[in-house]
Amino acid sequence: MNEQHREQAIQVVKNILHVLHEKCYEDLPQCVDEMEWSDTAEIRECIQGTLELNDLEAFDEYDVPSRFHPQYEYHQLDFYERGPRDSFEVDYDLTADGGEPADLCLQLGFVPREDGTLKSVFRTIDPR
């Protein structure tokens, strides 16, 4: 994965986190090229339920420092190279209310296109 692809993937993560922070779940499909989990009502129910269950108000935007301790053992954003054509996966551990771990992981897939851009795929938001 080259630096340009890494930056493109991070921008997709930022866009999704903004939608989650604003609780505009119906806008998720506009953040990616493909939705494997496409039922935005179900997504809303799952992640709003997690917020309520953990007494949290809203998911954080990108780059809010996590309050996970010990910090040196924690990586909120992970890249995994996968399969053919330099495709890769991204996992991003969500936080809420200014850095509290939210026990959910955003999972995305990316496949390079011939023109140098990436096809982005929303896989799931999975409990941790």
PDB file of C-alpha atoms in Angstrom:
ATOM      1  CA  MET A   1       0.000   0.000   0.000  1.00  0.00           C
ATOM      2  CA  ASN A   2       1.414   3.362  -0.941  1.00  0.00           C
ATOM      3  CA  GLU A   3       1.086   6.615   0.998  1.00  0.00           C
ATOM      4  CA  GLN A   4      -1.522   8.019  -1.396  1.00  0.00           C
ATOM      5  CA  HIS A   5      -3.766   4.984  -0.817  1.00  0.00           C
ATOM      6  CA  ARG A   6      -3.237   5.249   2.920  1.00  0.00           C
ATOM      7  CA  GLU A   7      -4.335   8.910   2.867  1.00  0.00           C
ATOM      8  CA  GLN A   8      -7.367   8.113   0.692  1.00  0.00           C
ATOM      9  CA  ALA A   9      -8.403   5.382   3.156  1.00  0.00           C
ATOM     10  CA  ILE A  10      -7.990   7.723   6.124  1.00  0.00           C
ATOM     11  CA  GLN A  11     -10.215  10.289   4.398  1.00  0.00           C
ATOM     12  CA  VAL A  12     -12.957   7.658   4.023  1.00  0.00           C
ATOM     13  CA  VAL A  13     -12.602   6.831   7.737  1.00  0.00           C
ATOM     14  CA  LYS A  14     -12.854  10.550   8.587  1.00  0.00           C
ATOM     15  CA  ASN A  15     -16.003  10.920   6.469  1.00  0.00           C
ATOM     16  CA  ILE A  16     -17.664   7.921   8.122  1.00  0.00           C
ATOM     17  CA  LEU A  17     -16.723   9.091  11.611  1.00  0.00           C
ATOM     18  CA  HIS A  18     -18.239  12.492  10.884  1.00  0.00           C
ATOM     19  CA  VAL A  19     -21.509  10.822   9.822  1.00  0.00           C
ATOM     20  CA  LEU A  20     -21.480   8.668  12.971  1.00  0.00           C
ATOM     21  CA  HIS A  21     -20.694  11.670  15.167  1.00  0.00           C
ATOM     22  CA  GLU A  22     -23.607  13.608  13.669  1.00  0.00           C
ATOM     23  CA  LYS A  23     -25.856  10.500  13.918  1.00  0.00           C
ATOM     24  CA  CYS A  24     -26.761  10.786  10.229  1.00  0.00           C
ATOM     25  CA  TYR A  25     -26.578   7.043   9.596  1.00  0.00           C
ATOM     26  CA  GLU A  26     -28.605   7.258   6.395  1.00  0.00           C
ATOM     27  CA  ASP A  27     -25.646   9.182   4.886  1.00  0.00           C
ATOM     28  CA  LEU A  28     -23.216   6.249   5.330  1.00  0.00           C
ATOM     29  CA  PRO A  29     -23.690   4.950   1.756  1.00  0.00           C
ATOM     30  CA  GLN A  30     -22.419   8.296   0.389  1.00  0.00           C
ATOM     31  CA  CYS A  31     -19.104   7.797   2.236  1.00  0.00           C
ATOM     32  CA  VAL A  32     -18.106   4.632   0.346  1.00  0.00           C
ATOM     33  CA  ASP A  33     -18.415   2.986  -3.048  1.00  0.00           C
ATOM     34  CA  GLU A  34     -20.082  -0.170  -1.735  1.00  0.00           C
ATOM     35  CA  MET A  35     -21.942  -1.219   1.418  1.00  0.00           C
ATOM     36  CA  GLU A  36     -21.690  -4.880   2.421  1.00  0.00           C
ATOM     37  CA  TRP A  37     -23.878  -4.054   5.441  1.00  0.00           C
ATOM     38  CA  SER A  38     -26.351  -1.814   3.676  1.00  0.00           C
ATOM     39  CA  ASP A  39     -29.282  -1.706   6.111  1.00  0.00           C
ATOM     40  CA  THR A  40     -28.760   1.753   7.638  1.00  0.00           C
ATOM     41  CA  ALA A  41     -31.752   1.305   9.961  1.00  0.00           C
ATOM     42  CA  GLU A  42     -30.105  -1.815  11.368  1.00  0.00           C
ATOM     43  CA  ILE A  43     -26.772   0.014  11.634  1.00  0.00           C
ATOM     44  CA  ARG A  44     -28.494   2.854  13.508  1.00  0.00           C
ATOM     45  CA  GLU A  45     -30.136   0.401  15.906  1.00  0.00           C
ATOM     46  CA  CYS A  46     -26.884  -1.442  16.579  1.00  0.00           C
ATOM     47  CA  ILE A  47     -24.638   1.528  17.192  1.00  0.00           C
ATOM     48  CA  GLN A  48     -27.194   3.733  18.929  1.00  0.00           C
ATOM     49  CA  GLY A  49     -27.886   0.781  21.197  1.00  0.00           C
ATOM     50  CA  THR A  50     -24.170   0.570  22.007  1.00  0.00           C
ATOM     51  CA  LEU A  51     -24.067   4.259  22.856  1.00  0.00           C
ATOM     52  CA  GLU A  52     -27.116   3.982  25.107  1.00  0.00           C
ATOM     53  CA  LEU A  53     -25.967   0.744  26.743  1.00  0.00           C
ATOM     54  CA  ASN A  54     -22.635   2.362  27.649  1.00  0.00           C
ATOM     55  CA  ASP A  55     -24.219   5.693  28.648  1.00  0.00           C
ATOM     56  CA  LEU A  56     -22.381   7.553  25.866  1.00  0.00           C
ATOM     57  CA  GLU A  57     -23.647  10.564  23.918  1.00  0.00           C
ATOM     58  CA  ALA A  58     -21.897  10.490  20.522  1.00  0.00           C
ATOM     59  CA  PHE A  59     -19.044   8.875  18.646  1.00  0.00           C
ATOM     60  CA  ASP A  60     -15.907  10.953  18.248  1.00  0.00           C
ATOM     61  CA  GLU A  61     -14.615  12.480  15.048  1.00  0.00           C
ATOM     62  CA  TYR A  62     -11.281  11.246  13.674  1.00  0.00           C
ATOM     63  CA  ASP A  63      -8.118  11.836  15.679  1.00  0.00           C
ATOM     64  CA  VAL A  64      -9.665  12.396  19.114  1.00  0.00           C
ATOM     65  CA  PRO A  65      -7.068  10.878  21.446  1.00  0.00           C
ATOM     66  CA  SER A  66      -8.299   7.709  23.093  1.00  0.00           C
ATOM     67  CA  ARG A  67      -8.359   7.426  26.858  1.00  0.00           C
ATOM     68  CA  PHE A  68      -7.468   3.739  26.596  1.00  0.00           C
ATOM     69  CA  HIS A  69      -4.680   2.777  28.986  1.00  0.00           C
ATOM     70  CA  PRO A  70      -1.942   1.825  28.602  1.00  0.00           C
ATOM     71  CA  GLN A  71      -1.908   4.020  25.497  1.00  0.00           C
ATOM     72  CA  TYR A  72       1.333   2.520  24.108  1.00  0.00           C
ATOM     73  CA  GLU A  73      -0.357  -0.874  23.602  1.00  0.00           C
ATOM     74  CA  TYR A  74      -3.386   0.533  21.796  1.00  0.00           C
ATOM     75  CA  HIS A  75      -3.705   1.240  18.077  1.00  0.00           C
ATOM     76  CA  GLN A  76      -6.984   2.803  17.048  1.00  0.00           C
ATOM     77  CA  LEU A  77      -6.292   2.585  13.297  1.00  0.00           C
ATOM     78  CA  ASP A  78      -4.869  -0.597  11.766  1.00  0.00           C
ATOM     79  CA  PHE A  79      -4.084  -1.440   8.139  1.00  0.00           C
ATOM     80  CA  TYR A  80      -3.926  -5.029   6.863  1.00  0.00           C
ATOM     81  CA  GLU A  81      -2.712  -5.869   3.370  1.00  0.00           C
ATOM     82  CA  ARG A  82      -4.880  -8.540   1.792  1.00  0.00           C
ATOM     83  CA  GLY A  83      -5.022 -10.589  -1.329  1.00  0.00           C
ATOM     84  CA  PRO A  84      -4.646  -9.623  -4.945  1.00  0.00           C
ATOM     85  CA  ARG A  85      -3.943  -6.250  -6.503  1.00  0.00           C
ATOM     86  CA  ASP A  86      -2.639  -4.632  -3.299  1.00  0.00           C
ATOM     87  CA  SER A  87      -6.059  -4.598  -1.661  1.00  0.00           C
ATOM     88  CA  PHE A  88      -6.150  -3.882   2.054  1.00  0.00           C
ATOM     89  CA  GLU A  89      -8.449  -3.702   5.052  1.00  0.00           C
ATOM     90  CA  VAL A  90      -8.756  -0.976   7.678  1.00  0.00           C
ATOM     91  CA  ASP A  91      -9.986  -1.432  11.230  1.00  0.00           C
ATOM     92  CA  TYR A  92     -10.761   1.649  13.307  1.00  0.00           C
ATOM     93  CA  ASP A  93     -11.727   1.312  16.967  1.00  0.00           C
ATOM     94  CA  LEU A  94     -14.460   3.812  17.704  1.00  0.00           C
ATOM     95  CA  THR A  95     -14.364   6.136  20.680  1.00  0.00           C
ATOM     96  CA  ALA A  96     -17.086   8.340  22.098  1.00  0.00           C
ATOM     97  CA  ASP A  97     -17.498  11.332  24.401  1.00  0.00           C
ATOM     98  CA  GLY A  98     -13.948  12.615  24.055  1.00  0.00           C
ATOM     99  CA  GLY A  99     -11.910   9.434  23.867  1.00  0.00           C
ATOM    100  CA  GLU A 100     -13.813   6.758  25.779  1.00  0.00           C
ATOM    101  CA  PRO A 101     -13.496   3.327  24.105  1.00  0.00           C
ATOM    102  CA  ALA A 102     -16.865   2.424  22.565  1.00  0.00           C
ATOM    103  CA  ASP A 103     -16.243  -1.319  22.087  1.00  0.00           C
ATOM    104  CA  LEU A 104     -17.035  -1.125  18.365  1.00  0.00           C
ATOM    105  CA  CYS A 105     -14.711  -1.500  15.397  1.00  0.00           C
ATOM    106  CA  LEU A 106     -15.363   0.056  11.985  1.00  0.00           C
ATOM    107  CA  GLN A 107     -14.161  -2.361   9.293  1.00  0.00           C
ATOM    108  CA  LEU A 108     -13.526  -1.237   5.721  1.00  0.00           C
ATOM    109  CA  GLY A 109     -12.002  -2.792   2.621  1.00  0.00           C
ATOM    110  CA  PHE A 110     -10.107  -1.030  -0.163  1.00  0.00           C
ATOM    111  CA  VAL A 111      -9.198  -2.206  -3.666  1.00  0.00           C
ATOM    112  CA  PRO A 112      -6.957  -0.094  -5.925  1.00  0.00           C
ATOM    113  CA  ARG A 113      -8.398   0.824  -9.306  1.00  0.00           C
ATOM    114  CA  GLU A 114      -6.375   1.174 -12.466  1.00  0.00           C
ATOM    115  CA  ASP A 115      -6.700   4.976 -12.347  1.00  0.00           C
ATOM    116  CA  GLY A 116      -4.943   5.119  -8.948  1.00  0.00           C
ATOM    117  CA  THR A 117      -8.045   5.698  -6.849  1.00  0.00           C
ATOM    118  CA  LEU A 118      -9.478   3.230  -4.370  1.00  0.00           C
ATOM    119  CA  LYS A 119     -12.769   1.391  -4.319  1.00  0.00           C
ATOM    120  CA  SER A 120     -13.979   1.648  -0.709  1.00  0.00           C
ATOM    121  CA  VAL A 121     -16.195  -1.002   0.876  1.00  0.00           C
ATOM    122  CA  PHE A 122     -18.059  -0.599   4.173  1.00  0.00           C
ATOM    123  CA  ARG A 123     -17.856  -4.059   5.698  1.00  0.00           C
ATOM    124  CA  THR A 124     -19.335  -3.717   9.197  1.00  0.00           C
ATOM    125  CA  ILE A 125     -19.197  -2.106  12.595  1.00  0.00           C
ATOM    126  CA  ASP A 126     -18.350  -5.014  14.841  1.00  0.00           C
ATOM    127  CA  PRO A 127     -18.415  -5.334  18.639  1.00  0.00           C
ATOM    128  CA  ARG A 128     -15.025  -5.722  20.276  1.00  0.00           C
TER     129      ARG A 128
END
